[in-house]
Coordinates of C-alpha atoms (C1' of nucleotides) in Angstrom, one line a residue:
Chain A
X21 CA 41.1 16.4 10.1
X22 CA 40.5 20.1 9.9
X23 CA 42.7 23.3 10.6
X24 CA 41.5 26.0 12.6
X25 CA 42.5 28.9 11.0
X26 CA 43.6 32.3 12.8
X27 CA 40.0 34.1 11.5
X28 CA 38.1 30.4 12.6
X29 CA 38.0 29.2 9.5
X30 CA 38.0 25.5 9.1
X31 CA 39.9 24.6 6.1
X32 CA 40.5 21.0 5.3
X33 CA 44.8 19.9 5.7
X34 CA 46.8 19.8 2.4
X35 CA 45.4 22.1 -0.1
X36 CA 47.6 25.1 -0.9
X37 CA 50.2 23.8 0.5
X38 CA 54.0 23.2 0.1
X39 CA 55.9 20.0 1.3
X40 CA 59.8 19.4 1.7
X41 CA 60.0 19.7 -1.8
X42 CA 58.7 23.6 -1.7
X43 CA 60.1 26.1 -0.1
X44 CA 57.4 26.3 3.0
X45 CA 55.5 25.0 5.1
X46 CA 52.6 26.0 6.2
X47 CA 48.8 27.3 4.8
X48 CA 48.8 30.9 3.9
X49 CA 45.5 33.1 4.0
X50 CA 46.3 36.8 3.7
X51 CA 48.8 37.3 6.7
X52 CA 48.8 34.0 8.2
X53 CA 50.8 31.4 7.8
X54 CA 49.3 28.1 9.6
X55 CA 51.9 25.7 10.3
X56 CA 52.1 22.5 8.1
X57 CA 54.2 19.5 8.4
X58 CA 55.3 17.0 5.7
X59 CA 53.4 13.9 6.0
X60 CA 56.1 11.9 6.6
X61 CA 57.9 14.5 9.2
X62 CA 59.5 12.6 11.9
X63 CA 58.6 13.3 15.8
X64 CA 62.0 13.6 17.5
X65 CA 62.3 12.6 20.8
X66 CA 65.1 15.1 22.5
X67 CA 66.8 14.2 26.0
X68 CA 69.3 15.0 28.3
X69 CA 68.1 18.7 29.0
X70 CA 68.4 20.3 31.5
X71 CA 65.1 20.6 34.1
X72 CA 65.7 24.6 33.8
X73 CA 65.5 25.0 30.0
X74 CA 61.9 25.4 28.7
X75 CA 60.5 25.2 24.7
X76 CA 61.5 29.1 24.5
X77 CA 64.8 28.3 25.7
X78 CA 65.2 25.1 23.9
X79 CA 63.7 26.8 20.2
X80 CA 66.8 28.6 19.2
X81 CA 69.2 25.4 19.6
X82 CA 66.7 23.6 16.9
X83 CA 65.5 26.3 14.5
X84 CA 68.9 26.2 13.2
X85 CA 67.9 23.0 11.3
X86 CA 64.3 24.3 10.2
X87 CA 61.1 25.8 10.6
X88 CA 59.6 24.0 14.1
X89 CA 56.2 22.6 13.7
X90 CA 56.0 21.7 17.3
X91 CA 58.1 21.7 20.1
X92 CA 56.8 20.3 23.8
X93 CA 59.0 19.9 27.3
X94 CA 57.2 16.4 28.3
X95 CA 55.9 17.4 32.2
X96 CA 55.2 15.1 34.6
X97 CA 50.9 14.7 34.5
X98 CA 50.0 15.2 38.3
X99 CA 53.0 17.4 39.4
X100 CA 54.0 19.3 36.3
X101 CA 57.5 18.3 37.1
X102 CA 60.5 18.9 33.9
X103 CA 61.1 15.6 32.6
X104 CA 64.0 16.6 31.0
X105 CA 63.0 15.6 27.6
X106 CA 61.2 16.6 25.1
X107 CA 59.3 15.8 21.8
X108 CA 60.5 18.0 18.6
X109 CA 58.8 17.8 15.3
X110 CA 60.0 19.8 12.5
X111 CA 57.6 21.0 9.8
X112 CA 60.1 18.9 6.8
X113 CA 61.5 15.9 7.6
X114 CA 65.0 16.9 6.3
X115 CA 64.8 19.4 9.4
X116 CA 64.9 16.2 11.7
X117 CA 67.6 14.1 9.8
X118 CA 69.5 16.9 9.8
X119 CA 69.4 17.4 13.5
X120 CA 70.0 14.6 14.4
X121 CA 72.9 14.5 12.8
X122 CA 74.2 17.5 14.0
X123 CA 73.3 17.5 17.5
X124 CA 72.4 13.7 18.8
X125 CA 75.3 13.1 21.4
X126 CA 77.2 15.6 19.8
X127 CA 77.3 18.1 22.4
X128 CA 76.2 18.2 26.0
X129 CA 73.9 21.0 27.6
X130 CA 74.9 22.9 30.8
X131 CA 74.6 20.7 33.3
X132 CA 74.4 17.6 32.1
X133 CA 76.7 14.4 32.4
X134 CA 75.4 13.1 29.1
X135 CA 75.4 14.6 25.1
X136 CA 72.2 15.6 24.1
X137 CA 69.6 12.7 22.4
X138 CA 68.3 13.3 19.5
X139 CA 66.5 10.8 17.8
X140 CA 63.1 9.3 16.4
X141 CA 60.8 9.1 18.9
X142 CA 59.6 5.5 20.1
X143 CA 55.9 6.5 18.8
X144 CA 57.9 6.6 15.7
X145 CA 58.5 3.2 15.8
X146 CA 61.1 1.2 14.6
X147 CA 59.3 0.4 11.2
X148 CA 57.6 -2.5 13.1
X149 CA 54.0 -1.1 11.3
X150 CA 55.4 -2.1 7.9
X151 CA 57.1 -5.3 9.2
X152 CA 56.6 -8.9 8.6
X153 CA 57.0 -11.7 10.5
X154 CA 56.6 -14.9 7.8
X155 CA 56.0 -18.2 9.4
X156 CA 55.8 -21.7 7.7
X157 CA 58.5 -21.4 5.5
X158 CA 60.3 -24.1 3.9
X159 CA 63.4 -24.9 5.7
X160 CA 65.3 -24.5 2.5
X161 CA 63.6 -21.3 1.0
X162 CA 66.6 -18.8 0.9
X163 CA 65.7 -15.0 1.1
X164 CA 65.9 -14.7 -2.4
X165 CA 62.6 -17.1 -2.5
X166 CA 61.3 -15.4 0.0
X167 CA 61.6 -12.0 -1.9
X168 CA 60.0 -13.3 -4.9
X169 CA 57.3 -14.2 -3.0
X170 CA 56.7 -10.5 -1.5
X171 CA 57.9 -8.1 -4.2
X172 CA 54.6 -8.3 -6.1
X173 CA 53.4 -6.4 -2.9
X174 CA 55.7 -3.1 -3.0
X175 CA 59.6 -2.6 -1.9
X176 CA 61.1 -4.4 0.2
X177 CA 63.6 -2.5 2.4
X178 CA 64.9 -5.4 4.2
X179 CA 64.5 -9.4 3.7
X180 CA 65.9 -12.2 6.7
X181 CA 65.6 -15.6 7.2
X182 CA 65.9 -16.5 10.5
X183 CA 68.4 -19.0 11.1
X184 CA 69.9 -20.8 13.7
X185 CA 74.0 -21.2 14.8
X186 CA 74.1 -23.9 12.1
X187 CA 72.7 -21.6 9.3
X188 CA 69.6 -23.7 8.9
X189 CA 66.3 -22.3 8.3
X190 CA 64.2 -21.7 11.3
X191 CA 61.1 -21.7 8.7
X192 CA 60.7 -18.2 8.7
X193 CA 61.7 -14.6 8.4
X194 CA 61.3 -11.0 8.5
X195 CA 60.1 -8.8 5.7
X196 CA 59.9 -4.8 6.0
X197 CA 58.5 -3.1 3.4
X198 CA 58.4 0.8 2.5
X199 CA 55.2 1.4 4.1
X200 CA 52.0 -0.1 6.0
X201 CA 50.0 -0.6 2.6
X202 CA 52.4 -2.8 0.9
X203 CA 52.8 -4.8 4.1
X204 CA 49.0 -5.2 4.5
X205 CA 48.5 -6.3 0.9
X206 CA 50.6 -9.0 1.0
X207 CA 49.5 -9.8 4.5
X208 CA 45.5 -10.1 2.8
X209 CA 47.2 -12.0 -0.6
X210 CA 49.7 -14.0 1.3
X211 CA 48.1 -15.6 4.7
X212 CA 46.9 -19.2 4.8
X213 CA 47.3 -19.1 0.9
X214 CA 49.4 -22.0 0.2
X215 CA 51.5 -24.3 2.1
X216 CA 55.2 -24.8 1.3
X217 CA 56.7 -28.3 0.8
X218 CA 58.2 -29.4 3.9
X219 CA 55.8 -27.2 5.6
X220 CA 53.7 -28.5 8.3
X221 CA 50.7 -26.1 7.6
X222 CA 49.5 -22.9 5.6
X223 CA 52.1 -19.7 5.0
X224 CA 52.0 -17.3 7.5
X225 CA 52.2 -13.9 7.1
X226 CA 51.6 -10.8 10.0
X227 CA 52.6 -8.0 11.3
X228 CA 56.0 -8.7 13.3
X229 CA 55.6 -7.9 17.1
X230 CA 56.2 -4.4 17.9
X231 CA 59.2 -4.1 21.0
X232 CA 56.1 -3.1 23.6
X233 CA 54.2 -6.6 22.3
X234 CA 57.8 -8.1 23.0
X235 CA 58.1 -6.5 26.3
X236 CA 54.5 -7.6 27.2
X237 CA 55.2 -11.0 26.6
X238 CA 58.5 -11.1 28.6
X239 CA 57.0 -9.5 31.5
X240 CA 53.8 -12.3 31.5
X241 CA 56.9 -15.2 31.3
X242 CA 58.4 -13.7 34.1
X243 CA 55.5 -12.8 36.0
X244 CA 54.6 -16.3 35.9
X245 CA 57.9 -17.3 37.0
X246 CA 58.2 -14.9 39.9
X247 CA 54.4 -15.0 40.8
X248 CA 54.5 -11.0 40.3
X249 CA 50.8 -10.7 40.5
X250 CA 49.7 -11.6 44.0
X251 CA 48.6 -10.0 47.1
X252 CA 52.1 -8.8 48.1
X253 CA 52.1 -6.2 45.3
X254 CA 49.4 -4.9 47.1
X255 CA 50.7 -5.0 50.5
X256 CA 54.4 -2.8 49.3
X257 CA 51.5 0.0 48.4
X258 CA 50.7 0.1 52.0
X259 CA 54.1 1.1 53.2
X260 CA 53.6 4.4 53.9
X261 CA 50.8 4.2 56.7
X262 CA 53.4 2.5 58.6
X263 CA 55.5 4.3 61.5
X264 CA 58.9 4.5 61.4
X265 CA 59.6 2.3 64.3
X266 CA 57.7 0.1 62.4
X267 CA 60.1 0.1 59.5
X268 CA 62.8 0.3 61.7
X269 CA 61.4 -3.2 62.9
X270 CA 60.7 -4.3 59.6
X271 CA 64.1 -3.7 58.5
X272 CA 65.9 -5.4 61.1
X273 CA 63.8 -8.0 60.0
X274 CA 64.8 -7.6 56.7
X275 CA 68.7 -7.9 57.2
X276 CA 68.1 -11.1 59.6
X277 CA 66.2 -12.4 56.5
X278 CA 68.5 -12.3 53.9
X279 CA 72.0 -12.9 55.8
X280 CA 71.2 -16.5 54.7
X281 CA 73.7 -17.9 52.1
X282 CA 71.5 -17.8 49.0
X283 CA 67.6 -15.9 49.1
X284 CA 65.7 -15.1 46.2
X285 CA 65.3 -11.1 47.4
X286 CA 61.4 -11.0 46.4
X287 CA 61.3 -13.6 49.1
X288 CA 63.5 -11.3 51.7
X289 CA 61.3 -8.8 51.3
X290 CA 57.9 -10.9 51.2
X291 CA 60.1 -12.5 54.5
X292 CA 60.5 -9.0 56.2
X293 CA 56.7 -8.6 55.7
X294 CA 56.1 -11.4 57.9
X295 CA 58.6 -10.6 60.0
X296 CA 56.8 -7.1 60.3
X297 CA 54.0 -9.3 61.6
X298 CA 56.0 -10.3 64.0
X299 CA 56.9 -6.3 64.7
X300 CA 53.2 -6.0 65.7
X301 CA 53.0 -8.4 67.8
X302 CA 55.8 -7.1 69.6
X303 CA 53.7 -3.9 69.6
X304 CA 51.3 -5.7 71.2
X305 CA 48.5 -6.7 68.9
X306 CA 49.5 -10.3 69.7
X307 CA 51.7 -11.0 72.1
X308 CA 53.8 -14.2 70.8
X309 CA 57.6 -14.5 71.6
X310 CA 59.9 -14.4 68.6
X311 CA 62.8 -17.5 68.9
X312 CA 66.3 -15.5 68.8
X313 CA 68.6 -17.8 66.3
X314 CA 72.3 -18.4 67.3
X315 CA 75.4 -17.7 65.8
X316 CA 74.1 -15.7 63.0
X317 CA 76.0 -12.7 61.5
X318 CA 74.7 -9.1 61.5
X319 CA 75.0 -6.8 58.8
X320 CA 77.5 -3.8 59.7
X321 CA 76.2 -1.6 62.3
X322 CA 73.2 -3.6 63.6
X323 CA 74.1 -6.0 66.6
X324 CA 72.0 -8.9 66.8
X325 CA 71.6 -7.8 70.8
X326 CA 69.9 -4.1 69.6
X327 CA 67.4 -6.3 67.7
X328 CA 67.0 -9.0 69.9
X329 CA 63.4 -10.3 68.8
X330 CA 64.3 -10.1 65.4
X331 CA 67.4 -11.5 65.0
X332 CA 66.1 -14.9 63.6
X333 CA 67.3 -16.0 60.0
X334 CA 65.0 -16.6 56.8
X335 CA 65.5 -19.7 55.1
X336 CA 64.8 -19.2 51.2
X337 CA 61.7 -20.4 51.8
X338 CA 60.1 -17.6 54.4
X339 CA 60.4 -20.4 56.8
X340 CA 62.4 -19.4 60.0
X341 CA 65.5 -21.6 60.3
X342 CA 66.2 -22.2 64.2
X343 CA 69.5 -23.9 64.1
X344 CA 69.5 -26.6 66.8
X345 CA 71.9 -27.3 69.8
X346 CA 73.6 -29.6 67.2
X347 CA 74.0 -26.2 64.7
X348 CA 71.9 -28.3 62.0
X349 CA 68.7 -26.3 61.1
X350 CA 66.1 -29.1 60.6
X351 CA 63.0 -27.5 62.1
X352 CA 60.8 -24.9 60.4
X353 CA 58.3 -22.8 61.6
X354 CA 57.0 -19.2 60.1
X355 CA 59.0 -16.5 61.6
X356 CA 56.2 -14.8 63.5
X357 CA 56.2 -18.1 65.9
X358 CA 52.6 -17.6 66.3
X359 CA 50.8 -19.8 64.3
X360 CA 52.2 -23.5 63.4
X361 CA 51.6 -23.9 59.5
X362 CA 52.0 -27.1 58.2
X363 CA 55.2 -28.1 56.2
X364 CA 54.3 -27.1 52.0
X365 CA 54.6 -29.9 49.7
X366 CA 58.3 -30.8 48.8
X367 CA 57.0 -30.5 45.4
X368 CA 56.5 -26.6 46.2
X369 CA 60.0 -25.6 45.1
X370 CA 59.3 -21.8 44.2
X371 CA 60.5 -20.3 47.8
X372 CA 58.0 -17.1 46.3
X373 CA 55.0 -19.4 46.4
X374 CA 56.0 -20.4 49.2
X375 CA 56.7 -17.1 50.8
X376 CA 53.4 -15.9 49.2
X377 CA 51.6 -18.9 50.4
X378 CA 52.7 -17.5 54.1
X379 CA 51.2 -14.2 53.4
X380 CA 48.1 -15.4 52.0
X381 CA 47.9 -17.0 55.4
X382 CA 48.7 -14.4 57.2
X383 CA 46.0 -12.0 55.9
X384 CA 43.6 -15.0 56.8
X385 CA 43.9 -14.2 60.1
X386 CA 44.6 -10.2 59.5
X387 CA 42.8 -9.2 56.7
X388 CA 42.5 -5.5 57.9
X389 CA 46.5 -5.3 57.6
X390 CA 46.6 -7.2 54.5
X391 CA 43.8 -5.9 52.9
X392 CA 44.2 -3.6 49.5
X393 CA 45.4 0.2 50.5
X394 CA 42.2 1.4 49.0
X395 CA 39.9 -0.5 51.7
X396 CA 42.4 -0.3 54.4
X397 CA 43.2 3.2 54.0
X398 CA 40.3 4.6 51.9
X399 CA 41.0 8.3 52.6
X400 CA 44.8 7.6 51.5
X401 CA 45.2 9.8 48.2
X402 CA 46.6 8.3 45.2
X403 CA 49.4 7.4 45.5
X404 CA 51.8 9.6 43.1
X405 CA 54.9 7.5 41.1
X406 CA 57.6 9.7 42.4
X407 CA 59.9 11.3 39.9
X408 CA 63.4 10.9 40.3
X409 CA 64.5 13.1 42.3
X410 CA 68.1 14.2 43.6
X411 CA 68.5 15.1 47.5
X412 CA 70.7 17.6 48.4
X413 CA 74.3 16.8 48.8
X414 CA 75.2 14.4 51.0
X415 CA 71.9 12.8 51.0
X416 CA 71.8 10.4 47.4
X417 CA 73.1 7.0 47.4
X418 CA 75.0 4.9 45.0
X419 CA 74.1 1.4 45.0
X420 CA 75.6 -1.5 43.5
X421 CA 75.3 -5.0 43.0
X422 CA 71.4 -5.3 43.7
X423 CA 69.7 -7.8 42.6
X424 CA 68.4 -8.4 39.2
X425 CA 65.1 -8.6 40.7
X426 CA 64.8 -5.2 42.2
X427 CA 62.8 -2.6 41.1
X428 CA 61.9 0.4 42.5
X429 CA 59.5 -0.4 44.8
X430 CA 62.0 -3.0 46.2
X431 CA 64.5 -0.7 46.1
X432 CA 62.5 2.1 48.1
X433 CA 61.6 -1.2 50.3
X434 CA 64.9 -1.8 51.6
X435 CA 66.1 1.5 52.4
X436 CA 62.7 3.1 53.9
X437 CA 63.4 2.5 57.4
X438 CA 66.4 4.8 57.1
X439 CA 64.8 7.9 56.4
X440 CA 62.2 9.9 53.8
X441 CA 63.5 8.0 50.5
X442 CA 62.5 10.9 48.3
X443 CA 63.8 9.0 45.1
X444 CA 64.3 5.2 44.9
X445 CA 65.4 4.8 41.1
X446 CA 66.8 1.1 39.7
X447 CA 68.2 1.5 36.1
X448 CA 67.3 -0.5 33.5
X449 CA 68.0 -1.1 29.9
X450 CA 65.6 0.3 27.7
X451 CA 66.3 -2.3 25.0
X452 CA 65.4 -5.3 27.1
X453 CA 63.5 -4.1 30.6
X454 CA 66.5 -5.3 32.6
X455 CA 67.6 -3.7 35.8
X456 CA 72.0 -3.3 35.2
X457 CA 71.6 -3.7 38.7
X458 CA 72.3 -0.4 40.1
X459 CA 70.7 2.4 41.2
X460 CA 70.0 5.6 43.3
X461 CA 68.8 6.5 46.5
X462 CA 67.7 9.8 47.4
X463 CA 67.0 10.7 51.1
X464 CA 65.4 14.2 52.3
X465 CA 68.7 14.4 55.1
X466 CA 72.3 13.6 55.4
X467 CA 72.2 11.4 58.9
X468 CA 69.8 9.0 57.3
X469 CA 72.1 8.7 54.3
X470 CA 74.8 7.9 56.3
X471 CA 72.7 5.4 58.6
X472 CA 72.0 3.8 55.4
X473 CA 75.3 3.3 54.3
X474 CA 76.0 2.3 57.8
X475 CA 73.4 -0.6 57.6
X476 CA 73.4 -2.1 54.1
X477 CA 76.9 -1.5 52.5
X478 CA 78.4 -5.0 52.1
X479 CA 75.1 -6.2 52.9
X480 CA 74.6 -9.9 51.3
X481 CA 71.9 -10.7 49.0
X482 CA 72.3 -13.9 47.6
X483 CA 75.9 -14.3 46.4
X484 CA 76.2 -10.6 45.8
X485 CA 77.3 -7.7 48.6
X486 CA 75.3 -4.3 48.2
X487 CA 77.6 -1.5 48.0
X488 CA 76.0 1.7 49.2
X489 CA 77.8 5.0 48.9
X490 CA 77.3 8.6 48.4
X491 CA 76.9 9.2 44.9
X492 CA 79.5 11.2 43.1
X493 CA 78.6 14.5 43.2
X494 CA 77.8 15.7 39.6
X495 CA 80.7 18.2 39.4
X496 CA 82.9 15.4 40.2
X497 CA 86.1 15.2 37.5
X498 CA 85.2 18.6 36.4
X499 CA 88.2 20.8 36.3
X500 CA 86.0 24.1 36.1
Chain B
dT26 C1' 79.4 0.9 38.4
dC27 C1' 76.9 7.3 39.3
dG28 C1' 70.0 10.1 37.9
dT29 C1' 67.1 6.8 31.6
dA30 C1' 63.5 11.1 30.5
dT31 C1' 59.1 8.5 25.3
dT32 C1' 52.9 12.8 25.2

DNA sequence: TCGTATT
């Protein structure tokens, strides 16, 4: 890789240089000093700044610790929106240890509820790049065999047999070494070399998974448990062609669906789609009377009379449950009453299937309305992920206990017909891509808030009530 | 259980 120098010189990286051993960094050439950074500098990820700070503002609170070798505010790409983060690399890595040190969740920027983040970046990794994952192990090769085995190869930082509760082998283990090199070479000496007794085939020895391979994985085990990838991902893009009535509809729909004892909430929402069906129809695209259920509960602030076409309950299935004279539900139809669809399998347990299954039907006969955004809408833009974003007061919900499910996209789901939902933002925990189950929504206006909190506090999903409330405001507890 | 943001 070449330098650009100030005349427009290319000079080749390293020569003339000094490291974190000299006294500076950087390649001089008469005035000029062009900035260099130790090869094993770290890139510091910095959060918890404030949207209003900028690199000029933020390079005085760092240069404390050493000379900067680059300093960006990440932006969002399309709308150039303050993250409120930033990436920091210092020209000598003992600029970013000591740093860290200093400042990570040591002090808290104007502002801010949290103490500042400083710390290795994730493109840093977590030394996953020098890590081994060593498979076919003896059960009774302790880490000391294991070492022996690998220490030809370089220095080893770190040396684990996995085990399980009972401290036996699980056959294999985790090596780090101190760098990529050493890794590979045993990797090219090691693999498929030799067999260990008790072993049921060749060592072997790779890289260990990095946390996104990890992630990737758990999201294709769950996306194959929850059916993730079908047409309804499709449909929730198409949201915002509909009117508001229409949501308004829709979420009627969507309360009657999941007052139920038990629903998985993918399946309320892929139920409130069908029940939107059934909202045009009652617009008139197909004129088909909905069945009214009896004695079902309303969430607070809906009456089952203001929604009278609508007020039908979902079973966890998608199915409409009409309760009979005799208050046992033993019939099921599809909620839209139209067509009759024969009864699934009993072997067709997953009520998301299921509920998919319906849809799939449904854009049989509809394919316009079911079709993909980009055919149904072609002069739609893109559709831009929305930042999070706080409303002005008054206007940003708190909400609790939602399911682990929700993401989002669900989340924005369930509180569109409200209002503009200018930010609809689930938490999740970085470590293992699980919602905590709370989250944030942000409306452009007070009344729709409040019609929100109206509508869906104590609002029962599964075995869980919703609570929705104003968030705290952020100088909340603040005595100044 | 109160805005988590990773080019």
């Amino acid at each position: 890789m070449a330098t650009v120098t100030a005349n427009g010189v290319q000079q080749e990286n390293g020569f003339s240089t000094t490291n974190s051993a000299g006294r500076m960094n950087g390649l001089s050439i008469g005035q000029n000093t062009i900035p260099m950074k130790d090869h094993d500098a770290i890139k510091l990820f910095i959060g918890q700044i404030p949207r209003n700070l900028e690199e000029k503002d933020l390079k005085p609170l760092f240069e404390e610790f050493g000379k900067i070798y680059e300093l960006t505010v990440l932006k969002d790409r399309f709308t150039g929106m303050h993250k409120g983060c930033a990436f920091l690399t210092y020209c000598a890595r003992e600029s970013a240890l000591k740093a860290q040190s200093a400042l990570h969740e040591q002090k808290t920027l104007p502002g801010m509820n949290r103490p500042i983040q400083v710390k290795p970046a994730d493109s840093e990794g977590r030394g996953e790049d020098r890590k081994l994952f060593v498979g076919m192990l003896g059960k009774q090769q302790s880490e000391e065999d294991v070492r022996r085995l690998f220490e030809t190869f370089g220095q080893i930082e770190e040396c684990t047999v996995l085990r399980g509760p009972d401290g036996a082998s699980k056959g294999c283990a985790f090596v780090k070494f101190s760098s990529h090199a050493e890794a590979q070479a045993a990797i090219n000496s090691l693999h498929g070399g030799q067999t260990m007794p008790g072993a049921s085939s060749s060592l072997v020895v790779k890289f260990a998974d990095t946390d996104k391979e990890r992630t990737l994985r758990r999201m294709h085990q769950m996306a194959g448990q929850l059916g993730i990838f079908s047409p309804m991902t499709i449909q929730f893009g198409a949201y915002g062609a509909y009117s508001h009535a229409q949501m308004m509809q829709q979420q009627a729909a969507l309360m009657a669906a999941t007052q139920g004892s038990y629903m998985n909430p993918m399946a309320a929402i892929a139920a409130a789609q069908m029940q939107q069906m059934a909202a045009f129809n009652v617009n008139g695209l197909v004129a088909t009377p909905m069945t009214p259920s009896s004695g079902t509960s309303t969430p607070p602030g809906i009456s089952a009379t203001s929604v009278p076409s609508l007020a039908t309950t979902i079973g966890v299935n998608g199915f409409s449950t009409l309760p009979q004279s005799n208050g046992q539900a033993t019939e099921h139809v599809y909620t839209n009453g139209i067509h009759p669809y024969p009864a699934q399998s009993p072997t067709v347990n997953d009520p998301l299937q299921q509920a998919y299954a319906g849809v799939q039907h449904y854009a049989a006969a509809y394919p316009a309305a079911y079709a993909p955004i980009s055919q149904a809408f072609p002069q739609q833009p893109t559709i831009i992920p929305q930042q999070q974003r706080e409303g002005p007061e008054g206007c940003n919900l708190f909400i609790y206990h939602l399911p682990q499910e929700f993401g989002d996209a669900e989340l924005m789901q369930m509180f569109l017909p409200f209002g503009n939902v200018i930010s609809a933002k689930v938490f999740v925990d970085r470590a293992t891509n699980q919602s905590k189950c709370f989250g944030f929504v942000s409306f452009d206006n007070p009344s729709s808030a409040q019609a929100a909190i109206q509508a869906m506090n104590g609002f029962q999903i599964g075995m869980k009530r919703l609570k929705v409330q104003l968030k705290r405001p952020k100088d909340a507890n603040r005595p100044y």
